[in-house]
Amino acid sequence: MTNSVPPLALEAELAFVPIGTLRTEAGADITDVTIAYQHWGTFRGDPHGANNIILVEHALTGDSDAADWWCEVIGPGKALDTNTWCVISTNVLGGCKGSTGPASTHPDGQPWGSRFPAISIRDQVAAEHAFLQELGIERVHAVIGGSMGGARTLEWTLMYPEAVSTACVIAVSARASGWQIGIQSAQISAIVRDVNWHGGDYYTTGTTPVDGLAAARRIAHLTYRGEQEIDERFGSQAQRGENPLGAFRRDDQRFAVNSYLEYQGLKLTQRFDAGSYVTLTEALNRHDIGRGRGGLIKALASSEVPTMVVGVDTDILYPYHQQEHLSRNLGNLLAMAKIVSPVGHDAFLTEARQMDRILRNFITLSTPDGLELGTAYIGDEYYI
Amino acid sequence: MTNSVPPLALEAELAFVPIGTLRTEAGADITDVTIAYQHWGTFRGDPHGANNIILVEHALTGDSDAADWWCEVIGPGKALDTNTWCVISTNVLGGCKGSTGPASTHPDGQPWGSRFPAISIRDQVAAEHAFLQELGIERVHAVIGGSMGGARTLEWTLMYPEAVSTACVIAVSARASGWQIGIQSAQISAIVRDVNWHGGDYYTTGTTPVDGLAAARRIAHLTYRGEQEIDERFGSQAQRGENPLGAFRRDDQRFAVNSYLEYQGLKLTQRFDAGSYVTLTEALNRHDIGRGRGGLIKALASSEVPTMVVGVDTDILYPYHQQEHLSRNLGNLLAMAKIVSPVGHDAFLTEARQMDRILRNFITLSTPDGLELGTAYIGDEYYI
């Protein structure tokens, strides 16, 4: 198999790989699982050894179109240079962008709905691992991801260290904190209290729990953005043409920030499935590197994959001390980087200049002696 | 009137003072307003001049029983020593603990419900000022309050500087920030989306929007408590006897933090009215010291009342930089103090030792030359 070329689809094209039945960590079977993916750049090297694959992991409501949502760092000449690297990104198990999730069709022809089991971050990684194996890929040069993508990246280094040469873990923690579980569960609660939720089996009712999903996003968005950034943008300004200071409170007379948050909620309902939102949020609640591995500290210490940790100084959802905790305890820390930004958690998506510098540094650190890939050689051009 | 004694009720007894019609800042009339209050200690001094009244302002879901909710700092021998000081606390306008609010009876015999207007922090202070005037009190030695009580305290110093000798403003900001409006409006939204809300007119329906109110409190509580404190207490532990890691997500199989948050929500629904919660949260949204005063900085600079500012280093709801902003800009800053605690916003209620020290210091600073009140003398015993 050495030096065989994985049968990748056309560049950028959304493609689907069946991986069969997946038994979840909690013991349920998901049959006929499909993983959707896209890739950019040409594969080089050995699919079982040194190669140029960078696996990019998306966040909660992201998708496999990493060259879109991370367009400032993925592409020709960019930090993750697709002239050099083969960037692969999958849609997560439980999602709604091509991979199997609650909105997908069960083998019996009906939607999975409430029959879709609870999944963990580990289940997501197991599915992605099975996907790579289906393509004949036994090893990747790097896994990179932020937020829920960072949780998957961290699990990759512990579940399949032999398959990962280096890792870059961004804006996440070693396990869900009590505060995170609390705020994430408040979001789940907003959805399941929507009368259109129907216990998760709304797909055939002609209605969807849009109000609940929008409410969830509204709460979530306030954890994705820094409080100073929100205030600098909106302060206590009225939405144009509306008067939030009238004699009676009215839902249609809003502060500008509420118009913004309602718009964020509405946008999400137009592109994302509530069932997937609940499933993936529940997976975040279950994120715990220490489970079954002797606890957090032992698990982190056991990590052998050279790992870079990145955080944001104003992150409300995954405060920077959580990345400091990772850095102090990871068995093979490659480097640590702090994004300084008023933007908060989302800064890894929005602070292009800083992410460019950080990811170029990661690439340099991850290829200290260059990377010989048959006729190709990757290395020098990355040294700063 | 000099040296007349205000007709206060019996110590600690909940009493009611009618103040007539109040026209709100936004131009609506609230007729037949009653303000409920309690007091502790004996009045001394001149109700129009130097006296020993300390007005204590409660937070969003608090009430006039300040000697209960702030029992560690109010009482004989405590920082706010009721052997020396006459501590008065009212229930806020719009509340549900004796003062007129949406659940109160309108003059027509029906509940106010949706007819109760939107009120501002200024309306709350105007009502409290009218209450004091009804008792013949034209001036108090100090106003002290935290959170929404801090907002009222700040407005006291700007609306009625002639009535306030000193002030202590705790864990609040000069105006609602965009983030605060966002998270507070998410709470209002949770209530008004409850099918039992009935546009605010649920009082005669036999049902109350308990689910919405509990959901609101669940969100709010995560802003009242520090994220590290929540994590240290609950982490990702399962609630005893429940398994939140089962094969399917179930609302009755919970993480411990969710049991805690649901309990906090339930407790609130048993003691607080949803209509008041919406009314008072909306008042917090409208909190803006700068409105009609040439903006925040001019308004703060115009303050003549010696004011102490207190904040909490881990406050999520009113981050410490907001108190630094107050301190930098207030026209007559008496002192600044930082509560250091993992507890977050609620630390001004829970960190008894630190609040004791801070309030004793405030009393000392507010009576630099002691306070001559006829036969009584207040001063030396407070010098540290």
PDB file of C-alpha atoms in Angstrom, chain B residues 4-243:
ATOM      1  CA  SER B   4     -38.617  65.641  64.043  1.00  0.00           C
ATOM      2  CA  VAL B   5     -38.573  61.844  64.037  1.00  0.00           C
ATOM      3  CA  PRO B   6     -39.736  60.055  60.890  1.00  0.00           C
ATOM      4  CA  PRO B   7     -42.790  57.866  61.621  1.00  0.00           C
ATOM      5  CA  LEU B   8     -40.997  54.573  61.004  1.00  0.00           C
ATOM      6  CA  ALA B   9     -42.777  51.263  61.581  1.00  0.00           C
ATOM      7  CA  LEU B  10     -41.586  48.772  64.191  1.00  0.00           C
ATOM      8  CA  GLU B  11     -38.037  47.542  63.665  1.00  0.00           C
ATOM      9  CA  ALA B  12     -37.811  44.783  61.027  1.00  0.00           C
ATOM     10  CA  GLU B  13     -41.549  44.897  60.336  1.00  0.00           C
ATOM     11  CA  LEU B  14     -42.662  44.989  56.708  1.00  0.00           C
ATOM     12  CA  ALA B  15     -44.609  48.223  56.300  1.00  0.00           C
ATOM     13  CA  PHE B  16     -46.203  50.036  53.377  1.00  0.00           C
ATOM     14  CA  VAL B  17     -46.143  53.673  52.351  1.00  0.00           C
ATOM     15  CA  PRO B  18     -48.473  54.978  49.616  1.00  0.00           C
ATOM     16  CA  ILE B  19     -46.832  57.577  47.391  1.00  0.00           C
ATOM     17  CA  GLY B  20     -49.636  58.329  44.960  1.00  0.00           C
ATOM     18  CA  THR B  21     -49.171  58.458  41.197  1.00  0.00           C
ATOM     19  CA  LEU B  22     -45.764  58.083  39.631  1.00  0.00           C
ATOM     20  CA  ARG B  23     -45.181  59.287  36.085  1.00  0.00           C
ATOM     21  CA  THR B  24     -42.438  57.195  34.531  1.00  0.00           C
ATOM     22  CA  GLU B  25     -39.435  58.567  32.702  1.00  0.00           C
ATOM     23  CA  ALA B  26     -41.048  57.346  29.464  1.00  0.00           C
ATOM     24  CA  GLY B  27     -44.315  59.125  30.243  1.00  0.00           C
ATOM     25  CA  ALA B  28     -46.725  56.515  31.611  1.00  0.00           C
ATOM     26  CA  ASP B  29     -48.634  56.947  34.874  1.00  0.00           C
ATOM     27  CA  ILE B  30     -48.627  54.342  37.617  1.00  0.00           C
ATOM     28  CA  THR B  31     -51.459  55.216  39.963  1.00  0.00           C
ATOM     29  CA  ASP B  32     -51.717  54.422  43.680  1.00  0.00           C
ATOM     30  CA  VAL B  33     -48.104  53.332  44.066  1.00  0.00           C
ATOM     31  CA  THR B  34     -47.154  51.694  47.343  1.00  0.00           C
ATOM     32  CA  ILE B  35     -43.592  51.217  48.520  1.00  0.00           C
ATOM     33  CA  ALA B  36     -42.876  48.466  51.046  1.00  0.00           C
ATOM     34  CA  TYR B  37     -39.961  48.832  53.439  1.00  0.00           C
ATOM     35  CA  GLN B  38     -38.270  47.581  56.579  1.00  0.00           C
ATOM     36  CA  HIS B  39     -35.798  49.227  58.905  1.00  0.00           C
ATOM     37  CA  TRP B  40     -33.412  48.305  61.677  1.00  0.00           C
ATOM     38  CA  GLY B  41     -31.901  50.575  64.356  1.00  0.00           C
ATOM     39  CA  THR B  42     -33.111  53.855  65.813  1.00  0.00           C
ATOM     40  CA  PHE B  43     -33.252  57.062  63.845  1.00  0.00           C
ATOM     41  CA  ARG B  44     -30.956  59.796  65.157  1.00  0.00           C
ATOM     42  CA  GLY B  45     -30.265  63.240  63.866  1.00  0.00           C
ATOM     43  CA  ASP B  46     -32.030  65.650  61.567  1.00  0.00           C
ATOM     44  CA  PRO B  47     -34.285  64.175  58.855  1.00  0.00           C
ATOM     45  CA  HIS B  48     -33.425  67.261  56.767  1.00  0.00           C
ATOM     46  CA  GLY B  49     -29.704  67.218  57.511  1.00  0.00           C
ATOM     47  CA  ALA B  50     -27.103  65.075  59.248  1.00  0.00           C
ATOM     48  CA  ASN B  51     -28.633  61.809  60.404  1.00  0.00           C
ATOM     49  CA  ASN B  52     -27.827  58.142  60.758  1.00  0.00           C
ATOM     50  CA  ILE B  53     -29.906  56.693  57.918  1.00  0.00           C
ATOM     51  CA  ILE B  54     -28.279  54.180  55.619  1.00  0.00           C
ATOM     52  CA  LEU B  55     -30.462  53.258  52.670  1.00  0.00           C
ATOM     53  CA  VAL B  56     -29.683  49.754  51.407  1.00  0.00           C
ATOM     54  CA  GLU B  57     -30.710  48.872  47.845  1.00  0.00           C
ATOM     55  CA  HIS B  58     -31.449  45.265  46.911  1.00  0.00           C
ATOM     56  CA  ALA B  59     -30.578  43.400  43.721  1.00  0.00           C
ATOM     57  CA  LEU B  60     -32.936  42.113  41.002  1.00  0.00           C
ATOM     58  CA  THR B  61     -34.817  39.427  42.924  1.00  0.00           C
ATOM     59  CA  GLY B  62     -34.071  40.763  46.401  1.00  0.00           C
ATOM     60  CA  ASP B  63     -36.465  42.447  48.765  1.00  0.00           C
ATOM     61  CA  SER B  64     -36.629  44.881  51.686  1.00  0.00           C
ATOM     62  CA  ASP B  65     -35.415  42.284  54.195  1.00  0.00           C
ATOM     63  CA  ALA B  66     -31.819  43.440  53.910  1.00  0.00           C
ATOM     64  CA  ALA B  67     -30.989  42.214  57.424  1.00  0.00           C
ATOM     65  CA  ASP B  68     -31.731  38.752  56.062  1.00  0.00           C
ATOM     66  CA  TRP B  69     -30.064  38.693  52.646  1.00  0.00           C
ATOM     67  CA  TRP B  70     -27.117  40.771  53.900  1.00  0.00           C
ATOM     68  CA  CYS B  71     -27.166  39.346  57.429  1.00  0.00           C
ATOM     69  CA  GLU B  72     -23.410  39.210  57.657  1.00  0.00           C
ATOM     70  CA  VAL B  73     -22.951  42.963  57.317  1.00  0.00           C
ATOM     71  CA  ILE B  74     -26.205  44.397  58.778  1.00  0.00           C
ATOM     72  CA  GLY B  75     -26.952  44.051  62.494  1.00  0.00           C
ATOM     73  CA  PRO B  76     -25.725  44.964  65.960  1.00  0.00           C
ATOM     74  CA  GLY B  77     -21.946  45.162  65.969  1.00  0.00           C
ATOM     75  CA  LYS B  78     -21.689  44.409  62.256  1.00  0.00           C
ATOM     76  CA  ALA B  79     -20.195  46.652  59.586  1.00  0.00           C
ATOM     77  CA  LEU B  80     -23.532  48.429  59.138  1.00  0.00           C
ATOM     78  CA  ASP B  81     -24.028  48.504  62.912  1.00  0.00           C
ATOM     79  CA  THR B  82     -27.715  48.852  63.738  1.00  0.00           C
ATOM     80  CA  ASN B  83     -26.791  50.025  67.253  1.00  0.00           C
ATOM     81  CA  THR B  84     -25.443  53.105  65.546  1.00  0.00           C
ATOM     82  CA  TRP B  85     -27.142  53.363  62.183  1.00  0.00           C
ATOM     83  CA  CYS B  86     -30.735  53.323  61.106  1.00  0.00           C
ATOM     84  CA  VAL B  87     -30.758  50.984  58.096  1.00  0.00           C
ATOM     85  CA  ILE B  88     -33.741  51.346  55.768  1.00  0.00           C
ATOM     86  CA  SER B  89     -34.450  49.092  52.797  1.00  0.00           C
ATOM     87  CA  THR B  90     -37.391  49.297  50.415  1.00  0.00           C
ATOM     88  CA  ASN B  91     -38.770  46.813  47.953  1.00  0.00           C
ATOM     89  CA  VAL B  92     -38.172  48.205  44.506  1.00  0.00           C
ATOM     90  CA  LEU B  93     -40.918  49.665  42.319  1.00  0.00           C
ATOM     91  CA  GLY B  94     -41.949  46.908  39.900  1.00  0.00           C
ATOM     92  CA  GLY B  95     -41.068  44.198  42.396  1.00  0.00           C
ATOM     93  CA  CYS B  96     -43.337  41.612  44.011  1.00  0.00           C
ATOM     94  CA  LYS B  97     -42.439  41.851  47.670  1.00  0.00           C
ATOM     95  CA  GLY B  98     -44.863  44.522  48.784  1.00  0.00           C
ATOM     96  CA  SER B  99     -44.201  47.418  46.435  1.00  0.00           C
ATOM     97  CA  THR B 100     -46.373  48.055  43.416  1.00  0.00           C
ATOM     98  CA  GLY B 101     -45.539  45.869  40.420  1.00  0.00           C
ATOM     99  CA  PRO B 102     -47.226  44.010  37.573  1.00  0.00           C
ATOM    100  CA  ALA B 103     -48.768  41.469  39.959  1.00  0.00           C
ATOM    101  CA  SER B 104     -50.311  44.220  42.105  1.00  0.00           C
ATOM    102  CA  THR B 105     -53.948  45.170  41.910  1.00  0.00           C
ATOM    103  CA  HIS B 106     -54.731  48.056  39.604  1.00  0.00           C
ATOM    104  CA  PRO B 107     -57.211  50.620  40.951  1.00  0.00           C
ATOM    105  CA  ASP B 108     -59.829  48.898  38.776  1.00  0.00           C
ATOM    106  CA  GLY B 109     -59.517  45.765  40.869  1.00  0.00           C
ATOM    107  CA  GLN B 110     -57.740  43.640  38.271  1.00  0.00           C
ATOM    108  CA  PRO B 111     -53.994  42.874  38.206  1.00  0.00           C
ATOM    109  CA  TRP B 112     -51.806  45.415  36.454  1.00  0.00           C
ATOM    110  CA  GLY B 113     -50.310  42.720  34.219  1.00  0.00           C
ATOM    111  CA  SER B 114     -49.346  44.057  30.815  1.00  0.00           C
ATOM    112  CA  ARG B 115     -50.712  47.474  31.746  1.00  0.00           C
ATOM    113  CA  PHE B 116     -47.798  47.971  34.106  1.00  0.00           C
ATOM    114  CA  PRO B 117     -45.458  50.274  32.179  1.00  0.00           C
ATOM    115  CA  ALA B 118     -41.814  49.787  31.418  1.00  0.00           C
ATOM    116  CA  ILE B 119     -39.792  51.439  34.160  1.00  0.00           C
ATOM    117  CA  SER B 120     -36.230  52.628  34.390  1.00  0.00           C
ATOM    118  CA  ILE B 121     -33.774  52.591  37.253  1.00  0.00           C
ATOM    119  CA  ARG B 122     -34.567  56.297  37.560  1.00  0.00           C
ATOM    120  CA  ASP B 123     -38.252  55.520  38.066  1.00  0.00           C
ATOM    121  CA  GLN B 124     -37.300  53.133  40.859  1.00  0.00           C
ATOM    122  CA  VAL B 125     -35.232  55.846  42.523  1.00  0.00           C
ATOM    123  CA  ALA B 126     -37.932  58.482  42.025  1.00  0.00           C
ATOM    124  CA  ALA B 127     -40.394  56.165  43.786  1.00  0.00           C
ATOM    125  CA  GLU B 128     -37.977  55.592  46.653  1.00  0.00           C
ATOM    126  CA  HIS B 129     -37.350  59.320  46.946  1.00  0.00           C
ATOM    127  CA  ALA B 130     -41.106  59.946  47.149  1.00  0.00           C
ATOM    128  CA  PHE B 131     -41.296  57.248  49.823  1.00  0.00           C
ATOM    129  CA  LEU B 132     -38.634  58.975  51.938  1.00  0.00           C
ATOM    130  CA  GLN B 133     -40.396  62.297  51.515  1.00  0.00           C
ATOM    131  CA  GLU B 134     -43.630  60.737  52.726  1.00  0.00           C
ATOM    132  CA  LEU B 135     -41.720  59.825  55.892  1.00  0.00           C
ATOM    133  CA  GLY B 136     -40.372  63.366  56.137  1.00  0.00           C
ATOM    134  CA  ILE B 137     -36.842  62.291  55.315  1.00  0.00           C
ATOM    135  CA  GLU B 138     -35.016  64.767  53.062  1.00  0.00           C
ATOM    136  CA  ARG B 139     -31.518  63.410  53.411  1.00  0.00           C
ATOM    137  CA  VAL B 140     -29.711  60.168  54.241  1.00  0.00           C
ATOM    138  CA  HIS B 141     -26.174  59.582  55.393  1.00  0.00           C
ATOM    139  CA  ALA B 142     -25.495  56.898  52.812  1.00  0.00           C
ATOM    140  CA  VAL B 143     -26.994  54.876  50.010  1.00  0.00           C
ATOM    141  CA  ILE B 144     -25.431  51.446  49.492  1.00  0.00           C
ATOM    142  CA  GLY B 145     -26.336  48.842  46.918  1.00  0.00           C
ATOM    143  CA  GLY B 146     -25.030  46.087  44.661  1.00  0.00           C
ATOM    144  CA  SER B 147     -26.009  44.972  41.148  1.00  0.00           C
ATOM    145  CA  MET B 148     -29.422  46.516  40.357  1.00  0.00           C
ATOM    146  CA  GLY B 149     -29.132  48.068  43.824  1.00  0.00           C
ATOM    147  CA  GLY B 150     -25.830  49.575  42.711  1.00  0.00           C
ATOM    148  CA  ALA B 151     -27.517  51.041  39.647  1.00  0.00           C
ATOM    149  CA  ARG B 152     -30.111  52.653  41.904  1.00  0.00           C
ATOM    150  CA  THR B 153     -27.396  53.939  44.221  1.00  0.00           C
ATOM    151  CA  LEU B 154     -25.613  55.544  41.286  1.00  0.00           C
ATOM    152  CA  GLU B 155     -28.829  57.188  40.080  1.00  0.00           C
ATOM    153  CA  TRP B 156     -29.496  58.479  43.617  1.00  0.00           C
ATOM    154  CA  THR B 157     -26.209  60.394  43.506  1.00  0.00           C
ATOM    155  CA  LEU B 158     -27.148  62.049  40.214  1.00  0.00           C
ATOM    156  CA  MET B 159     -30.886  62.555  40.633  1.00  0.00           C
ATOM    157  CA  TYR B 160     -30.907  63.723  44.256  1.00  0.00           C
ATOM    158  CA  PRO B 161     -27.362  64.714  45.243  1.00  0.00           C
ATOM    159  CA  GLU B 162     -28.774  67.050  47.902  1.00  0.00           C
ATOM    160  CA  ALA B 163     -30.400  64.030  49.570  1.00  0.00           C
ATOM    161  CA  VAL B 164     -27.342  61.765  49.744  1.00  0.00           C
ATOM    162  CA  SER B 165     -24.243  62.460  51.855  1.00  0.00           C
ATOM    163  CA  THR B 166     -22.240  59.471  50.610  1.00  0.00           C
ATOM    164  CA  ALA B 167     -22.727  56.432  48.413  1.00  0.00           C
ATOM    165  CA  CYS B 168     -21.325  52.944  47.952  1.00  0.00           C
ATOM    166  CA  VAL B 169     -21.861  51.479  44.490  1.00  0.00           C
ATOM    167  CA  ILE B 170     -21.158  47.753  44.180  1.00  0.00           C
ATOM    168  CA  ALA B 171     -20.798  45.429  41.184  1.00  0.00           C
ATOM    169  CA  VAL B 172     -22.494  47.524  38.558  1.00  0.00           C
ATOM    170  CA  SER B 173     -21.719  49.699  35.539  1.00  0.00           C
ATOM    171  CA  ALA B 174     -22.469  53.233  34.370  1.00  0.00           C
ATOM    172  CA  ARG B 175     -24.894  51.847  31.811  1.00  0.00           C
ATOM    173  CA  ALA B 176     -26.086  48.483  30.549  1.00  0.00           C
ATOM    174  CA  SER B 177     -23.492  47.111  28.150  1.00  0.00           C
ATOM    175  CA  GLY B 178     -24.408  45.465  24.880  1.00  0.00           C
ATOM    176  CA  TRP B 179     -23.517  42.070  26.351  1.00  0.00           C
ATOM    177  CA  GLN B 180     -25.688  42.676  29.412  1.00  0.00           C
ATOM    178  CA  ILE B 181     -28.648  43.780  27.302  1.00  0.00           C
ATOM    179  CA  GLY B 182     -28.142  40.697  25.167  1.00  0.00           C
ATOM    180  CA  ILE B 183     -28.051  38.174  27.990  1.00  0.00           C
ATOM    181  CA  GLN B 184     -30.813  39.928  29.935  1.00  0.00           C
ATOM    182  CA  SER B 185     -33.029  40.021  26.864  1.00  0.00           C
ATOM    183  CA  ALA B 186     -32.409  36.311  26.326  1.00  0.00           C
ATOM    184  CA  GLN B 187     -33.939  35.850  29.777  1.00  0.00           C
ATOM    185  CA  ILE B 188     -36.928  38.051  28.982  1.00  0.00           C
ATOM    186  CA  SER B 189     -37.345  36.108  25.752  1.00  0.00           C
ATOM    187  CA  ALA B 190     -37.430  32.795  27.629  1.00  0.00           C
ATOM    188  CA  ILE B 191     -40.329  34.095  29.731  1.00  0.00           C
ATOM    189  CA  VAL B 192     -42.386  35.755  27.013  1.00  0.00           C
ATOM    190  CA  ARG B 193     -42.081  32.632  24.812  1.00  0.00           C
ATOM    191  CA  ASP B 194     -43.674  30.553  27.591  1.00  0.00           C
ATOM    192  CA  VAL B 195     -47.226  29.678  26.500  1.00  0.00           C
ATOM    193  CA  ASN B 196     -48.402  30.585  30.005  1.00  0.00           C
ATOM    194  CA  TRP B 197     -47.125  34.172  29.728  1.00  0.00           C
ATOM    195  CA  HIS B 198     -50.248  35.398  27.914  1.00  0.00           C
ATOM    196  CA  GLY B 199     -48.629  38.680  27.007  1.00  0.00           C
ATOM    197  CA  GLY B 200     -48.051  39.403  30.687  1.00  0.00           C
ATOM    198  CA  ASP B 201     -51.691  38.892  31.644  1.00  0.00           C
ATOM    199  CA  TYR B 202     -51.474  35.427  33.180  1.00  0.00           C
ATOM    200  CA  TYR B 203     -52.504  36.439  36.692  1.00  0.00           C
ATOM    201  CA  THR B 204     -56.127  35.481  36.240  1.00  0.00           C
ATOM    202  CA  THR B 205     -55.525  32.396  34.074  1.00  0.00           C
ATOM    203  CA  GLY B 206     -54.667  29.984  36.864  1.00  0.00           C
ATOM    204  CA  THR B 207     -51.264  29.326  35.315  1.00  0.00           C
ATOM    205  CA  THR B 208     -47.911  31.084  35.519  1.00  0.00           C
ATOM    206  CA  PRO B 209     -44.950  30.955  33.141  1.00  0.00           C
ATOM    207  CA  VAL B 210     -42.845  28.918  35.550  1.00  0.00           C
ATOM    208  CA  ASP B 211     -40.850  27.134  32.847  1.00  0.00           C
ATOM    209  CA  GLY B 212     -39.876  30.397  31.228  1.00  0.00           C
ATOM    210  CA  LEU B 213     -38.966  32.000  34.521  1.00  0.00           C
ATOM    211  CA  ALA B 214     -36.874  28.981  35.523  1.00  0.00           C
ATOM    212  CA  ALA B 215     -35.120  29.082  32.142  1.00  0.00           C
ATOM    213  CA  ALA B 216     -34.412  32.787  32.624  1.00  0.00           C
ATOM    214  CA  ARG B 217     -32.954  32.183  36.062  1.00  0.00           C
ATOM    215  CA  ARG B 218     -30.837  29.334  34.726  1.00  0.00           C
ATOM    216  CA  ILE B 219     -29.200  31.683  32.248  1.00  0.00           C
ATOM    217  CA  ALA B 220     -28.946  34.493  34.795  1.00  0.00           C
ATOM    218  CA  HIS B 221     -27.395  32.305  37.454  1.00  0.00           C
ATOM    219  CA  LEU B 222     -24.498  31.494  35.136  1.00  0.00           C
ATOM    220  CA  THR B 223     -23.761  35.232  35.034  1.00  0.00           C
ATOM    221  CA  TYR B 224     -24.080  35.607  38.817  1.00  0.00           C
ATOM    222  CA  ARG B 225     -21.488  32.963  39.561  1.00  0.00           C
ATOM    223  CA  GLY B 226     -17.866  32.720  38.507  1.00  0.00           C
ATOM    224  CA  GLU B 227     -17.041  30.084  35.946  1.00  0.00           C
ATOM    225  CA  GLN B 228     -14.196  28.672  38.016  1.00  0.00           C
ATOM    226  CA  GLU B 229     -16.414  28.479  41.111  1.00  0.00           C
ATOM    227  CA  ILE B 230     -19.111  26.601  39.174  1.00  0.00           C
ATOM    228  CA  ASP B 231     -16.461  24.253  37.848  1.00  0.00           C
ATOM    229  CA  GLU B 232     -14.829  23.668  41.221  1.00  0.00           C
ATOM    230  CA  ARG B 233     -18.217  22.818  42.729  1.00  0.00           C
ATOM    231  CA  PHE B 234     -19.661  20.684  39.957  1.00  0.00           C
ATOM    232  CA  GLY B 235     -17.110  20.055  37.227  1.00  0.00           C
ATOM    233  CA  SER B 236     -18.517  17.415  34.903  1.00  0.00           C
ATOM    234  CA  GLN B 237     -19.819  15.228  37.728  1.00  0.00           C
ATOM    235  CA  ALA B 238     -23.056  13.327  37.307  1.00  0.00           C
ATOM    236  CA  GLN B 239     -25.957  14.142  39.576  1.00  0.00           C
ATOM    237  CA  ARG B 240     -26.069  11.398  42.230  1.00  0.00           C
ATOM    238  CA  GLY B 241     -28.071   8.452  40.980  1.00  0.00           C
ATOM    239  CA  GLU B 242     -28.252   9.772  37.408  1.00  0.00           C
ATOM    240  CA  ASN B 243     -26.213   8.938  34.323  1.00  0.00           C
TER     241      ASN B 243
END
